Coordinates of C-alpha atoms in Angstrom, one line a residue:
X1 CA -19.9 26.3 13.6
X2 CA -22.1 27.1 10.7
X3 CA -21.2 29.2 7.7
X4 CA -22.7 32.4 9.1
X5 CA -20.6 32.0 12.3
X6 CA -17.5 31.2 10.4
X7 CA -17.8 34.1 8.0
X8 CA -18.2 36.4 11.0
X9 CA -15.3 34.9 12.8
X10 CA -12.9 35.3 9.9
X11 CA -14.1 38.8 9.0
X12 CA -13.8 39.9 12.7
X13 CA -10.5 38.3 13.4
X14 CA -8.8 39.5 10.2
X15 CA -9.9 43.1 10.8
X16 CA -7.4 45.3 12.7
X17 CA -8.5 46.5 16.1
X18 CA -5.5 48.0 17.9
X19 CA -5.9 49.4 21.4
X20 CA -7.4 52.8 21.2
X21 CA -8.5 52.3 17.6
X22 CA -11.1 49.5 18.0
X23 CA -14.0 51.2 16.1
X24 CA -14.0 49.2 12.9
X25 CA -13.9 45.9 14.8
X26 CA -16.7 47.0 17.1
X27 CA -18.8 47.9 14.0
X28 CA -18.3 44.3 12.6
X29 CA -19.2 42.8 16.0
X30 CA -22.3 44.9 16.5
X31 CA -23.6 44.2 13.0
X32 CA -23.4 40.5 13.7
X33 CA -25.0 40.6 17.1
X34 CA -27.7 43.1 16.4
X35 CA -30.4 40.6 15.3
X36 CA -30.1 38.8 18.6
X37 CA -30.5 41.7 21.1
X38 CA -33.0 44.3 22.1
X39 CA -30.8 47.4 22.5
X40 CA -27.2 48.5 22.8
X41 CA -25.1 51.4 23.8
X42 CA -21.6 52.6 23.2
X43 CA -19.5 54.6 25.6
X44 CA -17.0 57.5 25.2
X45 CA -14.0 55.3 24.3
X46 CA -15.8 52.7 22.2
X47 CA -16.8 49.8 24.4
X48 CA -20.1 48.3 23.3
X49 CA -22.9 46.8 25.5
X50 CA -25.4 44.7 23.5
X51 CA -28.5 44.2 25.7
X52 CA -31.2 41.6 26.1
X53 CA -34.1 42.8 28.4
X54 CA -32.8 46.4 28.9
X55 CA -35.6 47.3 31.3
X56 CA -34.8 44.5 33.9
X57 CA -33.3 45.6 37.2
X58 CA -31.1 42.6 37.8
X59 CA -28.1 42.8 35.4
X60 CA -25.8 40.1 34.2
X61 CA -22.7 40.8 32.1
X62 CA -20.8 38.5 29.9
X63 CA -17.7 40.2 28.6
X64 CA -14.6 40.0 26.4
X65 CA -12.1 42.6 25.3
X66 CA -12.0 43.9 21.7
X67 CA -8.5 45.3 21.3
X68 CA -5.3 43.8 20.0
X69 CA -1.6 44.6 20.7
X70 CA 0.1 46.9 18.2
X71 CA 2.8 49.5 17.8
X72 CA 3.0 53.3 17.5
X73 CA 5.4 55.2 15.2
X74 CA 7.8 56.9 17.6
X75 CA 10.6 58.3 15.4
X76 CA 11.3 58.6 11.7
X77 CA 15.0 58.9 10.6
X78 CA 16.2 61.2 7.9
X79 CA 16.7 58.1 5.7
X80 CA 13.0 57.1 6.1
X81 CA 13.3 54.3 8.6
X82 CA 10.7 54.1 11.4
X83 CA 11.3 53.2 15.0
X84 CA 8.4 52.2 17.3
X85 CA 7.0 51.9 20.8
X86 CA 4.5 49.4 22.0
X87 CA 0.8 49.8 22.2
X88 CA 0.1 47.0 24.7
X89 CA 2.3 44.0 25.2
X90 CA 3.8 43.7 21.7
X91 CA 6.7 41.3 21.4
X92 CA 9.9 42.9 19.9
X93 CA 11.5 39.5 19.5
X94 CA 9.1 38.3 16.8
X95 CA 9.1 41.6 14.8
X96 CA 12.1 41.1 12.4
X97 CA 10.9 40.1 8.9
X98 CA 7.2 40.6 9.7
X99 CA 5.0 42.5 7.4
X100 CA 2.9 45.3 8.9
X101 CA 0.0 47.6 8.1
X102 CA 0.5 51.3 9.1
X103 CA -2.9 52.9 9.6
X104 CA -3.2 56.4 8.3
X105 CA -5.9 58.9 7.3
X106 CA -4.9 58.2 3.7
X107 CA -5.5 54.4 4.2
X108 CA -3.2 51.5 5.1
X109 CA 0.5 51.8 4.2
X110 CA 2.3 48.5 3.8
X111 CA 5.7 48.1 5.6
X112 CA 8.1 45.5 6.9
X113 CA 10.2 45.1 10.0
X114 CA 13.7 44.8 8.4
X115 CA 16.7 43.0 9.9
X116 CA 20.4 42.7 9.0
X117 CA 21.3 39.6 6.9
X118 CA 22.8 36.6 8.7
X119 CA 26.0 37.1 6.7
X120 CA 26.9 40.3 8.6
X121 CA 26.0 39.0 12.0
X122 CA 28.6 36.3 12.3
X123 CA 30.8 38.0 14.9
X124 CA 28.0 39.8 16.8
X125 CA 24.5 38.3 17.2
X126 CA 22.4 41.3 18.3
X127 CA 19.0 40.3 19.7
X128 CA 15.9 42.3 18.6
X129 CA 15.1 45.0 21.1
X130 CA 12.9 48.1 21.0
X131 CA 16.1 50.1 20.4
X132 CA 17.0 48.3 17.1
X133 CA 13.9 47.0 15.4
X134 CA 12.7 49.3 12.6
X135 CA 10.2 49.5 9.8
X136 CA 10.9 50.0 6.2
X137 CA 8.1 51.4 4.0
X138 CA 10.2 51.7 0.9
X139 CA 10.9 55.4 1.4
X140 CA 14.3 57.1 1.1
X141 CA 13.7 60.2 3.3
X142 CA 11.6 61.3 6.2
X143 CA 9.7 63.6 3.9
X144 CA 8.7 60.7 1.7
X145 CA 7.4 58.8 4.7
X146 CA 5.4 61.8 5.9
X147 CA 3.9 62.2 2.4
X148 CA 2.5 58.7 2.7
X149 CA 0.4 60.0 5.7
X150 CA 2.7 58.4 8.3
X151 CA 3.5 60.5 11.4
X152 CA 4.5 60.0 15.0
X153 CA 1.5 58.3 16.6
X154 CA 0.4 56.3 13.6
X155 CA -0.7 52.9 14.8
X156 CA 0.8 49.7 13.3
X157 CA -0.5 46.1 13.2
X158 CA 1.0 42.9 11.9
X159 CA -0.3 41.8 8.5
X160 CA -1.4 38.2 9.3
X161 CA -4.7 36.5 8.8
X162 CA -6.7 33.7 10.4
X163 CA -6.2 30.2 9.2
X164 CA -7.1 26.6 10.2
X165 CA -4.5 24.1 11.2
X166 CA -5.1 20.4 10.7
X167 CA -8.8 21.1 10.9
X168 CA -8.5 21.1 14.7
X169 CA -7.1 24.6 15.4
X170 CA -7.5 28.2 14.6
X171 CA -4.3 30.2 14.1
X172 CA -3.8 34.0 13.7
X173 CA -3.1 37.3 15.4
X174 CA -5.6 38.8 17.8
X175 CA -7.3 35.7 19.1
X176 CA -6.4 37.5 22.3
X177 CA -9.1 38.4 22.7
X178 CA -11.4 38.8 19.8
X179 CA -12.0 35.1 20.0
X180 CA -13.8 36.1 23.2
X181 CA -15.8 38.6 21.4
X182 CA -16.8 35.9 19.0
X183 CA -17.8 33.6 21.8
X184 CA -20.1 36.0 23.7
X185 CA -21.8 37.0 20.4
X186 CA -22.5 33.3 19.8
X187 CA -24.0 33.0 23.3
X188 CA -26.4 35.8 22.4
X189 CA -27.2 34.2 19.1
X190 CA -28.0 30.8 20.8
X191 CA -30.2 32.5 23.4
X192 CA -32.3 34.1 20.6
X193 CA -32.4 31.1 18.3
X194 CA -33.3 28.7 21.1
X195 CA -36.2 31.0 22.2
X196 CA -34.8 31.4 25.7
X197 CA -36.7 34.1 27.8
X198 CA -34.2 35.5 30.3
X199 CA -35.7 36.8 33.5
X200 CA -32.9 39.5 33.9
X201 CA -31.1 41.9 31.8
X202 CA -28.1 40.4 29.9
X203 CA -25.4 42.8 28.9
X204 CA -23.0 41.3 26.3
X205 CA -20.0 43.6 26.6
X206 CA -17.2 44.0 24.1
X207 CA -14.7 46.3 26.0
X208 CA -11.8 48.3 24.6
X209 CA -8.3 49.0 26.0
X210 CA -7.8 45.9 28.0
X211 CA -4.2 45.5 26.8
X212 CA -3.0 48.7 28.5
X213 CA -4.7 48.1 31.9
X214 CA -8.3 46.9 31.7
X215 CA -9.4 50.5 31.0
X216 CA -12.5 49.8 28.9
X217 CA -13.9 47.4 31.4
X218 CA -13.2 49.8 34.2
X219 CA -15.3 52.5 32.6
X220 CA -18.2 50.4 31.4
X221 CA -18.5 48.4 34.7
X222 CA -19.3 51.7 36.5
X223 CA -21.9 52.6 33.9
X224 CA -23.8 49.2 33.9
X225 CA -23.4 48.5 37.6
X226 CA -24.1 44.7 37.1
X227 CA -25.0 42.2 39.8
X228 CA -23.0 39.4 38.1
X229 CA -20.1 39.5 35.6
X230 CA -18.7 36.5 33.7
X231 CA -15.6 37.4 31.8
X232 CA -13.9 35.4 29.1
X233 CA -10.4 35.8 27.9
X234 CA -7.4 33.6 26.8
X235 CA -5.0 31.7 29.0
X236 CA -1.6 30.1 28.3
X237 CA -1.4 26.5 27.0
X238 CA 1.5 25.3 29.2
X239 CA 2.0 22.0 27.4
X240 CA 3.7 23.6 24.4
X241 CA 7.5 23.9 24.7
X242 CA 9.4 26.2 27.0
X243 CA 6.7 26.5 29.6
X244 CA 7.2 25.6 33.3
X245 CA 4.1 23.9 34.7
X246 CA 5.4 24.4 38.3
X247 CA 5.0 28.1 37.9
X248 CA 2.3 28.4 35.2
X249 CA 0.1 25.4 35.9
X250 CA -1.0 22.6 33.6
X251 CA -3.4 23.8 30.9
X252 CA -3.7 22.3 27.4
X253 CA -5.5 23.2 24.2
X254 CA -8.2 20.7 23.5
X255 CA -9.0 19.8 27.2
X256 CA -11.8 22.4 27.6
X257 CA -12.1 25.9 29.0
X258 CA -10.1 26.9 32.0
X259 CA -12.0 28.0 35.1
X260 CA -10.0 30.4 37.2
X261 CA -9.5 30.5 41.0
X262 CA -8.3 33.7 42.6
X263 CA -9.2 36.6 44.9
X264 CA -11.2 38.5 42.2
X265 CA -13.2 35.4 41.5
X266 CA -16.3 35.2 43.7
X267 CA -16.4 31.6 45.1
X268 CA -20.1 31.2 45.0
X269 CA -20.1 32.1 41.3
X270 CA -17.1 29.8 40.8
X271 CA -19.0 26.9 42.4
X272 CA -22.0 27.5 40.3
X273 CA -20.0 27.4 37.0
X274 CA -18.2 24.2 38.0
X275 CA -21.5 22.6 39.0
X276 CA -23.0 23.5 35.7
X277 CA -20.0 22.2 33.8
X278 CA -20.2 18.9 35.6
X279 CA -24.0 18.6 35.2
X280 CA -23.8 19.4 31.5
X281 CA -20.7 17.2 31.0
X282 CA -18.7 20.1 29.6
X283 CA -15.0 19.3 29.9
X284 CA -13.0 22.0 31.8
X285 CA -9.7 22.7 33.4
X286 CA -8.7 24.6 36.5
X287 CA -6.1 27.3 36.9
X288 CA -5.0 29.6 39.8
X289 CA -4.3 33.3 39.6
X290 CA -1.9 34.8 42.1
X291 CA -3.2 38.1 43.3
X292 CA -4.9 39.5 40.2
X293 CA -6.2 37.6 37.2
X294 CA -4.7 40.1 34.8
X295 CA -8.0 40.3 32.9
X296 CA -11.1 42.4 32.8
X297 CA -12.4 40.2 35.7
X298 CA -10.4 42.4 38.1
X299 CA -12.0 45.6 36.7
X300 CA -15.5 44.3 37.1
X301 CA -14.9 42.5 40.5
X302 CA -13.6 45.7 42.2
X303 CA -16.0 48.2 40.6
X304 CA -18.8 50.0 42.3
X305 CA -19.5 48.2 45.6
X306 CA -18.0 44.9 44.4
X307 CA -19.5 42.8 41.6
X308 CA -19.7 39.0 41.9
X309 CA -17.4 37.9 39.0
X310 CA -15.8 34.9 37.5
X311 CA -13.4 34.1 34.7
X312 CA -13.7 31.4 32.0
X313 CA -10.7 31.3 29.7
X314 CA -10.0 29.5 26.5
X315 CA -6.5 27.9 26.3
X316 CA -4.2 29.6 23.8
X317 CA -0.8 28.7 22.4
X318 CA 1.8 31.4 21.5
X319 CA 0.0 34.4 23.1
X320 CA 1.0 37.8 21.7
X321 CA 2.4 36.4 18.5
X322 CA 1.0 36.4 15.0
X323 CA 0.3 32.6 15.3
X324 CA -1.9 32.5 18.4
X325 CA -3.6 29.1 18.4
X326 CA -6.7 27.7 20.0
X327 CA -8.6 24.4 19.6
X328 CA -11.9 24.4 17.9
X329 CA -13.2 22.0 20.5
X330 CA -12.3 24.4 23.2
X331 CA -14.1 27.2 21.3
X332 CA -17.3 25.2 21.2
X333 CA -17.1 24.1 24.9
X334 CA -16.3 27.6 26.1
X335 CA -19.3 29.0 24.3
X336 CA -21.5 26.2 25.7
X337 CA -20.3 26.7 29.2
X338 CA -21.0 30.4 29.2
X339 CA -24.4 29.8 27.5
X340 CA -25.5 27.1 30.0
X341 CA -24.3 29.4 32.9
X342 CA -26.3 32.4 31.7
X343 CA -29.6 30.5 31.1
X344 CA -29.4 28.9 34.6
X345 CA -28.9 32.2 36.5
X346 CA -32.0 33.1 38.5
X347 CA -33.5 36.6 38.6
X348 CA -32.2 38.4 41.7
X349 CA -29.7 35.6 42.6
X350 CA -27.7 36.7 45.6
X351 CA -24.1 35.5 45.6
X352 CA -23.1 37.0 49.0
X353 CA -21.3 34.7 51.4
X354 CA -23.4 35.8 54.4
X355 CA -27.0 37.0 54.0

């Protein structure tokens, strides 16, 4: 990773991009990828498609989602405390003692998730739930809170930034899945800088609203109508404590991208990706998805009249926390696998089982 890539990665990951409010992150992403593409479009809700060869009839998508989990202000007490609801799969158990940014039209308001001191919990250990976690912004009344620009519906993100761990890992909030947005942008950059002339249209898609039901991918898949879609997202490292490999499989950070098997994954595309990984000697792991993948793969696969789709995931520790962790080696190998796959796709390639 060179200094330009690293600067982009840190700027992009440190920026808040909560579900439904992804615009500032999309602008950072588009500014970075713009020199490596021919055109782009945005849709009604903010998904972005950066395009190489926009006039080509055969269309290939590489896609990640841009949004991160967050909270909404749901209720403000007369004493100025704020209660919340989830925006995506936010974890109430990690909230106490975390610092937050409340995004308002007046700017960011700092706050904290408060929690009773250990001294007063000796007889009754209440666990954090959505009913008892609360935010303190240093106000004494509801009116004071509202004068700060905070209201029901204000969106809240954790105040945590990207860091490196032991020079081998990246740690922060929102690696799920802006690390994917970083990777697909790097693929576009390598195609341009390596002078690759693609015989088809490549749509590098950064979609919104995945965390609440794959909604951005659902919308943009119908607009693009691709012939092939390769999705990248995160998947659980099951070798960290408290995971059950019998139910969750055996995936480890540092052992390469995880290639997914499942009904939404088109088997001819899957075989192509595995063959390329083996030929290019890119380490990879295998994982199985019961029924749906739970990623934007499902939205693309079942869109239109059916789109040949596959999922390449980067292993992640501690998903949906503020210390999501991925290995730098996996980052490079996932980028390389997507890149090698894209440049080896043939114009008009037909992935149907029976022709």
